C-alpha cells in the first residue's frame, strides 16, 4: 500500500530559506535592470531634445532660444487650463514663455511633451499644473543660451537681459561635442553666475566643483534627487549627442574654486537659477564641458 509522505517542518523551512536567498540575490538585479531601462528611456528623451535645440537655432539665425513672451491660454500643451492661471504676470505664469518654460520654445520641433519628463524622477505636479513649468527633469544651460526677462518691462531695467558669456549663439561654442547644453537637474535651468551690470547681465557657468560636490554628493552620499540613475545622470551636448556621466566623471570636468575664482560661492541649492557675483569669473585653463575655453 502506497503511503503519501508529507514535507516535514524542517524541509519546508529549508525551501523557504532557499527561495528567500534567491529573491535577495535576484531583487537587486531586477532593480538595476529596471533602472537601466529608465536610463535608456531618459537618453532617448534627451537625444530628441538635444537635436531639437540646434534645429531651433538653425531657424533663428544660429541663436539659441532665449525670448520672454506671453502666449494665449491653451495655445500650447505646456499651458495649464485658464482657471489655474492668471496670465503672464502672476501670481501664476501659465501663459508666460521664458527660460522657466524653455520646453515650449522647441515643442514645434519635438511635438512630444512626455519626453520632457525623466522616467526616474517624480514630476513636480504643482509647478506643472499651475504654471506649465517642468521642474525636476531637464535643465537648459543658460550660460550657453542666455535668457531675457523683458516681458512687460523695458530692456534697460535692472537684470532684464542676461546674455550668455559665449554670445548665445552656435558660433560661440568652440567645442560643441564637449560642451553641455542640457543636463538632468531639479531646476529648469542649469545654475549660472551673473554679473551685476544694471541693464545687461552676463551669465557664466556656475561650474564650481565644490558647489556641485555638495549638491550631488552631500556628506559623501549620493543625493538621489539630484542623481536619479544609479551613480550618475545624462547630459546632452551642443552637437546633439547624449552621454551618461557618473558623478565622479562629472565633477572631474568641473573647475575647483581655486582654478575658477568668483567673488562669492553659493550654497549647493540656490533659491534661483542665478547667483550674482561682483565680477566675471576667471579660469586658467580650458574646461570644455562648461564652454570655458
Short mmCIF file of C-alpha atoms in Angstrom, two decimals:
data_model
loop_
_atom_site.label_atom_id
_atom_site.label_comp_id
_atom_site.label_asym_id
_atom_site.label_seq_id
_atom_site.Cartn_x
_atom_site.Cartn_y
_atom_site.Cartn_z
CA UNK A 1 0.00 0.00 0.00
CA UNK A 2 1.36 3.43 -1.05
CA UNK A 3 1.59 5.99 1.72
CA UNK A 4 1.99 9.70 0.76
CA UNK A 5 4.72 11.30 2.75
CA UNK A 6 4.25 14.97 3.70
CA UNK A 7 7.05 17.52 3.94
CA UNK A 8 8.50 17.93 7.37
CA UNK A 9 8.70 21.33 9.00
CA UNK A 10 12.47 21.36 8.55
CA UNK A 11 12.17 20.67 4.82
CA UNK A 12 9.63 23.47 4.42
CA UNK A 13 11.87 25.89 6.26
CA UNK A 14 14.82 24.90 4.06
CA UNK A 15 12.77 25.51 0.88
CA UNK A 16 11.55 28.87 2.19
CA UNK A 17 15.09 29.85 3.10
CA UNK A 18 16.34 28.93 -0.39
CA UNK A 19 13.58 30.98 -2.00
CA UNK A 20 14.38 33.94 0.26
CA UNK A 21 18.08 33.72 -0.61
CA UNK A 22 17.32 33.59 -4.35
CA UNK A 23 14.96 36.53 -4.03
CA UNK A 24 17.58 38.52 -2.14
CA UNK A 25 20.11 37.77 -4.86
CA UNK A 26 17.80 38.47 -7.79
CA UNK A 27 15.93 41.53 -6.50
CA UNK A 28 18.90 43.93 -6.92
CA UNK A 29 19.43 42.53 -10.41
CA UNK A 30 15.80 43.25 -11.34
CA UNK A 31 16.04 46.72 -9.79
CA UNK A 32 19.20 47.52 -11.74
CA UNK A 33 17.62 46.22 -14.93
CA UNK A 34 14.60 48.47 -14.46
CA UNK A 35 16.84 51.44 -13.77
CA UNK A 36 18.94 50.70 -16.84
CA UNK A 37 15.73 50.69 -18.89
CA UNK A 38 14.71 54.04 -17.40
CA UNK A 39 18.18 55.43 -18.07
CA UNK A 40 17.90 54.33 -21.70
CA UNK A 41 14.47 55.96 -21.97
CA UNK A 42 15.92 59.13 -20.47
CA UNK A 43 18.75 59.09 -23.02
CA UNK A 44 16.17 58.81 -25.80
CA UNK A 45 14.29 61.81 -24.37
CA UNK A 46 17.42 63.90 -24.18
CA UNK A 47 18.52 62.85 -27.65
CA UNK A 48 15.32 64.30 -29.09
CA UNK A 49 15.74 67.46 -27.03
CA UNK A 50 19.41 67.74 -27.96
CA UNK A 51 18.57 67.57 -31.66
CA UNK A 52 15.63 69.98 -31.42
CA UNK A 53 17.69 72.83 -29.95
CA UNK A 54 20.15 73.04 -32.89
CA UNK A 55 17.16 72.82 -35.25
CA UNK A 56 15.65 75.81 -33.47
CA UNK A 57 18.96 77.67 -33.71
CA UNK A 58 19.20 76.92 -37.42
CA UNK A 59 15.83 78.61 -37.95
CA UNK A 60 16.70 81.64 -35.79
CA UNK A 61 19.98 82.97 -37.17
CA UNK A 62 22.11 80.42 -35.32
CA UNK A 63 20.91 81.72 -31.94
CA UNK A 64 19.69 79.52 -29.12
CA UNK A 65 16.21 80.19 -27.65
CA UNK A 66 16.01 82.92 -25.03
CA UNK A 67 12.96 85.13 -25.61
CA UNK A 68 10.43 86.21 -22.97
CA UNK A 69 6.87 86.49 -24.21
CA UNK A 70 3.23 85.74 -23.46
CA UNK A 71 1.10 83.23 -25.34
CA UNK A 72 -2.66 82.75 -25.47
CA UNK A 73 -4.34 80.37 -22.99
CA UNK A 74 -4.36 76.75 -24.09
CA UNK A 75 -2.41 77.61 -27.25
CA UNK A 76 0.26 75.15 -26.17
CA UNK A 77 0.18 71.78 -24.36
CA UNK A 78 2.57 73.39 -21.87
CA UNK A 79 -0.15 75.82 -20.76
CA UNK A 80 -2.34 74.82 -17.83
CA UNK A 81 -6.09 75.41 -18.05
CA UNK A 82 -7.08 79.11 -17.86
CA UNK A 83 -8.77 78.65 -14.48
CA UNK A 84 -5.42 77.65 -12.99
CA UNK A 85 -3.61 80.68 -14.38
CA UNK A 86 -3.78 84.44 -14.18
CA UNK A 87 -1.98 85.37 -17.35
CA UNK A 88 1.71 86.15 -17.70
CA UNK A 89 2.43 88.45 -14.79
CA UNK A 90 1.42 86.39 -11.79
CA UNK A 91 0.77 85.17 -9.26
CA UNK A 92 0.95 82.21 -11.67
CA UNK A 93 2.67 82.05 -15.01
CA UNK A 94 0.64 79.67 -17.12
CA UNK A 95 0.94 81.77 -20.27
CA UNK A 96 4.46 83.06 -19.67
CA UNK A 97 7.07 81.78 -22.09
CA UNK A 98 10.61 82.21 -20.84
CA UNK A 99 13.56 80.22 -19.51
CA UNK A 100 11.39 78.63 -16.83
CA UNK A 101 9.35 77.06 -19.62
CA UNK A 102 12.04 76.67 -22.27
CA UNK A 103 10.49 73.41 -23.47
CA UNK A 104 7.81 75.47 -25.23
CA UNK A 105 10.49 77.03 -27.43
CA UNK A 106 11.36 73.71 -29.02
CA UNK A 107 7.97 71.99 -28.80
CA UNK A 108 7.30 72.62 -32.53
CA UNK A 109 10.41 70.54 -33.26
CA UNK A 110 9.68 67.67 -30.85
CA UNK A 111 5.84 67.63 -30.88
CA UNK A 112 6.04 65.45 -27.82
CA UNK A 113 5.50 66.68 -24.25
CA UNK A 114 6.27 63.39 -22.37
CA UNK A 115 9.91 63.48 -23.50
CA UNK A 116 10.47 66.39 -21.12
CA UNK A 117 9.88 64.15 -18.10
CA UNK A 118 12.61 61.84 -16.83
CA UNK A 119 11.15 58.39 -16.01
CA UNK A 120 13.36 58.09 -12.92
CA UNK A 121 12.20 61.35 -11.34
CA UNK A 122 8.98 62.41 -9.66
CA UNK A 123 7.06 65.05 -11.58
CA UNK A 124 6.56 68.32 -9.73
CA UNK A 125 2.82 68.27 -10.25
CA UNK A 126 2.21 71.64 -8.60
CA UNK A 127 4.55 73.55 -10.91
CA UNK A 128 3.26 71.63 -13.91
CA UNK A 129 -0.45 72.14 -13.18
CA UNK A 130 -0.13 75.75 -12.05
CA UNK A 131 2.47 77.20 -14.38
CA UNK A 132 3.12 74.60 -17.04
CA UNK A 133 6.73 74.54 -15.86
CA UNK A 134 8.67 71.29 -15.72
CA UNK A 135 10.83 71.03 -12.63
CA UNK A 136 12.89 68.02 -11.58
CA UNK A 137 13.65 66.84 -15.09
CA UNK A 138 15.94 68.51 -17.62
CA UNK A 139 17.71 71.86 -17.39
CA UNK A 140 18.85 74.18 -20.17
CA UNK A 141 22.37 75.58 -19.81
CA UNK A 142 21.53 79.29 -19.56
CA UNK A 143 25.19 80.32 -19.63
CA UNK A 144 25.25 78.99 -23.22
CA UNK A 145 21.83 80.18 -24.37
CA UNK A 146 21.29 83.32 -22.31
CA UNK A 147 17.82 84.44 -21.21
CA UNK A 148 15.72 87.58 -21.29
CA UNK A 149 13.34 88.90 -18.68
CA UNK A 150 11.90 91.70 -20.77
CA UNK A 151 8.19 90.89 -20.96
CA UNK A 152 6.22 93.99 -19.96
CA UNK A 153 9.38 95.79 -18.81
CA UNK A 154 11.96 97.94 -20.62
CA UNK A 155 15.16 96.24 -21.78
CA UNK A 156 17.12 98.74 -19.66
CA UNK A 157 15.57 97.53 -16.40
CA UNK A 158 17.97 96.01 -13.89
CA UNK A 159 18.76 92.44 -14.78
CA UNK A 160 16.28 92.45 -17.64
CA UNK A 161 18.66 90.85 -20.09
CA UNK A 162 21.13 88.08 -19.36
CA UNK A 163 23.48 87.44 -22.21
CA UNK A 164 25.40 84.19 -22.43
CA UNK A 165 29.12 84.62 -21.95
CA UNK A 166 29.57 82.81 -25.29
CA UNK A 167 27.19 85.24 -27.02
CA UNK A 168 24.16 82.95 -27.05
CA UNK A 169 24.75 81.54 -30.50
CA UNK A 170 26.04 78.35 -32.02
CA UNK A 171 29.21 80.07 -33.23
CA UNK A 172 30.24 80.99 -29.69
CA UNK A 173 30.62 77.37 -28.62
CA UNK A 174 34.14 76.33 -29.55
CA UNK A 175 33.83 72.63 -28.65
CA UNK A 176 30.19 71.63 -29.28
CA UNK A 177 30.93 67.91 -28.86
CA UNK A 178 32.29 68.58 -25.35
CA UNK A 179 30.03 71.37 -24.06
CA UNK A 180 26.81 70.60 -22.21
CA UNK A 181 23.58 72.13 -23.44
CA UNK A 182 21.04 70.19 -21.36
CA UNK A 183 21.54 68.15 -18.20
CA UNK A 184 19.36 66.35 -15.71
CA UNK A 185 18.61 68.72 -12.87
CA UNK A 186 15.84 69.76 -10.50
CA UNK A 187 15.68 73.35 -11.82
CA UNK A 188 14.51 74.24 -15.35
CA UNK A 189 17.88 75.86 -15.97
CA UNK A 190 21.45 74.98 -15.05
CA UNK A 191 22.77 77.32 -12.37
CA UNK A 192 24.79 80.29 -13.62
CA UNK A 193 26.78 83.18 -12.22
CA UNK A 194 25.63 86.61 -13.42
CA UNK A 195 27.46 89.92 -13.32
CA UNK A 196 25.60 92.82 -11.69
CA UNK A 197 25.51 95.21 -14.65
CA UNK A 198 22.48 97.49 -14.49
CA UNK A 199 20.96 96.84 -17.90
CA UNK A 200 22.65 93.78 -19.34
CA UNK A 201 23.99 90.98 -17.20
CA UNK A 202 26.36 88.30 -18.44
CA UNK A 203 25.70 84.69 -17.48
CA UNK A 204 28.74 82.50 -16.75
CA UNK A 205 28.53 78.82 -15.87
CA UNK A 206 28.21 78.04 -12.19
CA UNK A 207 30.70 75.26 -12.72
CA UNK A 208 32.45 75.36 -9.35
CA UNK A 209 33.31 71.82 -8.35
CA UNK A 210 32.77 72.38 -4.63
CA UNK A 211 29.19 73.56 -5.24
CA UNK A 212 28.33 70.54 -7.36
CA UNK A 213 30.05 68.21 -4.91
CA UNK A 214 27.81 69.45 -2.10
CA UNK A 215 24.74 69.34 -4.34
CA UNK A 216 25.26 65.88 -5.82
CA UNK A 217 27.11 64.12 -3.02
CA UNK A 218 26.38 65.81 0.31
CA UNK A 219 28.29 64.26 3.21
CA UNK A 220 29.82 61.84 0.73
CA UNK A 221 26.49 60.17 -0.09
CA UNK A 222 24.79 60.49 -3.47
CA UNK A 223 21.57 62.53 -3.34
CA UNK A 224 19.01 60.61 -5.39
CA UNK A 225 17.01 63.79 -6.03
CA UNK A 226 19.98 65.12 -7.97
CA UNK A 227 21.37 61.80 -9.24
CA UNK A 228 18.49 59.55 -10.30
CA UNK A 229 20.29 56.92 -12.37
CA UNK A 230 22.34 54.76 -10.03
CA UNK A 231 25.54 56.82 -9.69
CA UNK A 232 25.15 59.37 -12.48
CA UNK A 233 22.96 61.25 -14.95
CA UNK A 234 22.66 62.07 -18.64
CA UNK A 235 23.96 65.12 -20.48
CA UNK A 236 23.07 66.39 -23.96
CA UNK A 237 25.90 68.23 -25.67
CA UNK A 238 25.77 71.13 -28.09
CA UNK A 239 26.36 68.86 -31.09
CA UNK A 240 23.24 66.82 -30.24
CA UNK A 241 24.77 63.65 -28.80
CA UNK A 242 23.93 62.37 -25.30
CA UNK A 243 26.24 60.75 -22.79
CA UNK A 244 25.90 59.24 -19.34
CA UNK A 245 28.36 60.60 -16.78
CA UNK A 246 28.95 59.24 -13.31
CA UNK A 247 29.12 61.80 -10.51
CA UNK A 248 32.88 61.35 -10.36
CA UNK A 249 33.28 61.89 -14.11
CA UNK A 250 31.12 65.00 -13.98
CA UNK A 251 32.97 66.50 -11.04
CA UNK A 252 36.33 65.86 -12.66
CA UNK A 253 35.22 68.14 -15.50
CA UNK A 254 34.21 70.96 -13.15
CA UNK A 255 36.86 73.52 -12.19
CA UNK A 256 37.70 73.73 -8.48
CA UNK A 257 37.21 77.08 -6.83
CA UNK A 258 40.96 77.69 -6.77
CA UNK A 259 41.04 77.42 -10.57
CA UNK A 260 37.75 79.24 -11.17
CA UNK A 261 37.63 82.04 -8.60
CA UNK A 262 34.50 84.12 -8.19
CA UNK A 263 33.64 86.82 -5.67
CA UNK A 264 31.28 84.51 -3.76
CA UNK A 265 30.38 80.84 -3.99
CA UNK A 266 26.75 79.86 -3.32
CA UNK A 267 25.33 77.14 -1.17
CA UNK A 268 24.54 73.91 -3.05
CA UNK A 269 20.89 74.77 -3.63
CA UNK A 270 20.49 78.42 -4.64
CA UNK A 271 16.92 79.67 -4.39
CA UNK A 272 17.05 80.65 -8.05
CA UNK A 273 18.92 79.60 -11.16
CA UNK A 274 21.36 82.52 -10.97
CA UNK A 275 23.90 83.77 -8.45
CA UNK A 276 25.12 87.36 -8.69
CA UNK A 277 28.89 87.91 -8.49
CA UNK A 278 30.72 91.22 -8.40
CA UNK A 279 33.00 90.49 -11.32
CA UNK A 280 33.37 87.93 -14.08
CA UNK A 281 34.81 84.55 -13.11
CA UNK A 282 38.36 83.76 -14.16
CA UNK A 283 39.65 80.46 -15.48
CA UNK A 284 43.25 79.48 -16.04
CA UNK A 285 42.83 76.55 -18.41
CA UNK A 286 40.07 75.14 -20.62
CA UNK A 287 37.07 73.37 -19.09
CA UNK A 288 35.23 72.34 -22.28
CA UNK A 289 32.21 70.79 -20.52
CA UNK A 290 31.26 74.30 -19.50
CA UNK A 291 32.39 76.07 -22.64
CA UNK A 292 35.29 77.66 -20.74
CA UNK A 293 38.00 77.88 -23.39
#
